[in-house]
Amino acid sequence: SILMHRRLFLYNFRNLRKAKGRRETYLCYVVKRRDSATSCSLDFGYLRNQMGCHVEVLFLRYIAAWDLDPGRCYRITWFTSWSPCYDCAQHIASFLRSYPNLTLRIFMARLYFCEDRKAEPEGLRRLHKAGAQIAIMTFKDYFYCWNTFVENREQTFKGWEGLHENSVHLARKLRRILLPLYEVDDLRDAFKILGL
């Protein structure tokens, strides 16, 4: 099926602060071609990581095989259950530099950090610097995903307890990650002066 089962979506995209047991990354995507003021949908669907290959790399291989017309503009939107790891962020940034006619928006349910390296924040900063628009999923994004990618049997999306609060918390965390480092140092200095 081109659509994701409801339980699969609700389990994997739930924006919990501690998402134990959720080891797979799911990626829902929409690919559009921009023609002047209008856009034309070319494809949509979802993927999940496969043994030995992260879902972001799978998608990049998939879209690279399209042989995109360099004279046209394309917009890709992802909704992911986890933010990209450092290595995937590097691959995506490199891909975006190779395709200047392509824009990428990534909406993430949760932020992924490997405990052994802590390199993921730097990966997100590099990805942002390469032109990717990255944000945390809100109720509106979940609603869109539910109606676009999920086999919902005409049921209306109902958010879970804590969806909004967790989105706000994660968005603040992402905003702090994406702040230029000199601004972070300025904030630390200001807190020291204030005795905080």
XYZ file of C-alpha atoms in Angstrom:
196
model
C 0.000 0.000 0.000
C 1.114 3.540 -0.723
C -0.486 4.597 2.570
C 0.859 3.903 6.051
C -1.200 1.937 8.552
C -2.680 4.137 11.308
C -1.002 2.310 14.198
C 2.367 2.438 12.456
C 2.090 6.193 11.993
C 0.852 6.900 15.525
C 3.570 4.758 17.115
C 6.503 6.025 15.048
C 5.606 9.708 14.718
C 4.530 10.337 18.309
C 6.647 13.269 19.506
C 7.571 11.856 22.887
C 10.521 13.371 24.718
C 11.868 9.879 25.418
C 10.848 7.558 22.588
C 12.136 4.208 23.835
C 11.909 1.320 21.417
C 11.459 3.467 18.342
C 14.565 2.508 16.395
C 13.309 2.939 12.849
C 13.006 6.197 10.987
C 10.013 6.760 8.739
C 9.982 9.441 6.070
C 6.812 10.673 4.346
C 7.530 12.742 1.246
C 5.942 14.967 -1.379
C 7.817 15.958 -4.539
C 6.565 18.958 -6.512
C 7.793 20.764 -9.607
C 7.409 24.527 -9.645
C 6.111 26.008 -12.886
C 6.065 29.794 -12.459
C 3.340 30.586 -9.892
C 1.925 27.058 -9.788
C 3.276 23.725 -8.662
C 2.662 20.241 -9.951
C 2.772 17.214 -7.630
C 5.008 14.520 -9.063
C 5.074 11.895 -6.326
C 4.284 11.187 -2.675
C 4.612 8.243 -0.336
C 6.622 6.980 2.569
C 9.816 5.029 3.206
C 11.531 3.511 6.214
C 15.148 2.676 6.796
C 16.332 -0.685 5.502
C 19.015 -2.944 6.926
C 22.275 -1.017 6.712
C 20.823 2.062 5.002
C 19.153 5.059 6.594
C 15.902 6.269 5.059
C 17.337 9.686 4.089
C 20.010 8.022 1.937
C 17.375 5.725 0.406
C 15.323 8.748 -0.598
C 18.358 10.578 -2.052
C 19.148 7.521 -4.192
C 15.511 7.376 -5.277
C 15.314 11.028 -6.320
C 18.784 11.037 -7.961
C 17.546 8.294 -10.303
C 14.878 10.686 -11.626
C 17.413 12.627 -13.676
C 15.854 15.969 -12.669
C 15.721 18.709 -15.290
C 18.298 21.357 -14.219
C 16.171 24.053 -15.894
C 13.198 23.452 -13.595
C 12.662 24.058 -9.878
C 11.631 21.280 -7.540
C 10.416 21.305 -3.949
C 10.619 18.269 -1.719
C 8.880 18.108 1.638
C 9.745 15.461 4.206
C 7.958 14.538 7.403
C 10.296 12.325 9.433
C 9.891 10.437 12.680
C 13.494 11.340 13.683
C 15.816 14.151 12.648
C 18.745 13.030 10.470
C 21.888 11.684 12.107
C 25.153 13.549 11.487
C 26.192 11.365 8.518
C 22.790 11.637 6.834
C 22.769 15.410 7.374
C 26.142 15.534 5.579
C 24.763 13.467 2.669
C 21.683 15.681 2.380
C 23.736 18.908 2.498
C 26.026 17.591 -0.244
C 22.999 16.553 -2.320
C 21.461 20.037 -1.990
C 24.704 21.643 -3.153
C 24.629 19.366 -6.223
C 21.028 20.345 -7.041
C 20.675 24.141 -6.663
C 17.264 23.969 -8.393
C 15.868 21.840 -5.571
C 14.546 23.023 -2.205
C 14.022 20.736 0.753
C 11.770 21.240 3.749
C 12.083 18.778 6.643
C 9.498 18.555 9.406
C 10.660 16.265 12.224
C 8.646 14.563 14.957
C 11.664 14.111 17.261
C 15.320 15.135 17.489
C 17.828 12.301 17.181
C 21.102 12.434 19.099
C 23.642 9.617 19.319
C 24.963 9.467 22.846
C 28.479 8.412 21.812
C 29.306 11.339 19.477
C 26.937 14.225 20.094
C 27.677 15.345 16.510
C 24.025 15.531 15.462
C 23.528 19.209 16.411
C 26.453 20.141 14.138
C 24.908 18.020 11.376
C 21.629 19.924 11.706
C 23.482 23.259 11.582
C 25.315 22.227 8.392
C 22.088 21.002 6.853
C 20.407 24.322 7.651
C 23.386 26.241 6.245
C 23.115 24.176 3.016
C 19.618 25.621 2.526
C 17.338 22.960 3.995
C 14.392 24.392 5.890
C 14.075 22.358 9.073
C 11.349 22.500 11.696
C 9.564 20.425 14.312
C 6.174 18.984 13.409
C 3.150 20.753 14.855
C -0.479 19.634 15.090
C -1.060 21.098 11.610
C 1.738 18.916 10.166
C 0.392 15.788 11.868
C -3.059 16.590 10.540
C -1.652 16.964 7.007
C 0.287 13.682 7.271
C -2.759 11.863 8.617
C -4.830 12.986 5.625
C -2.081 12.501 3.016
C 0.002 9.468 4.000
C -2.118 7.406 6.402
C -4.778 4.803 5.683
C -7.126 6.566 8.084
C -10.498 5.136 7.001
C -12.030 8.601 7.005
C -11.230 9.068 10.701
C -10.268 12.549 11.815
C -6.816 12.961 13.328
C -6.904 13.332 17.092
C -3.732 14.506 18.760
C -2.385 12.773 21.841
C -1.865 14.279 25.249
C 1.295 16.379 25.231
C 1.533 16.788 21.431
C 1.515 20.592 21.542
C 3.759 20.895 24.605
C 6.306 18.463 23.170
C 6.284 20.281 19.811
C 6.981 23.590 21.560
C 9.750 22.037 23.682
C 11.425 20.424 20.665
C 11.064 23.586 18.541
C 12.855 25.595 21.239
C 15.600 22.981 21.399
C 15.999 23.069 17.605
C 16.062 26.875 17.616
C 18.913 26.795 20.173
C 20.802 24.264 18.014
C 20.466 26.439 14.912
C 21.588 29.646 16.625
C 24.989 30.725 15.347
C 27.639 29.732 17.896
C 28.624 33.371 18.564
C 25.027 34.069 19.635
C 25.131 31.086 21.990
C 28.371 32.435 23.514
C 26.765 35.879 23.858
C 23.809 34.303 25.688
C 26.130 32.377 28.027
C 28.027 35.595 28.804
C 24.766 37.433 29.472
C 23.613 34.680 31.846
C 26.954 34.832 33.695
C 26.645 38.600 34.101
C 23.109 38.151 35.450
C 24.321 35.394 37.779
C 22.094 32.756 36.176
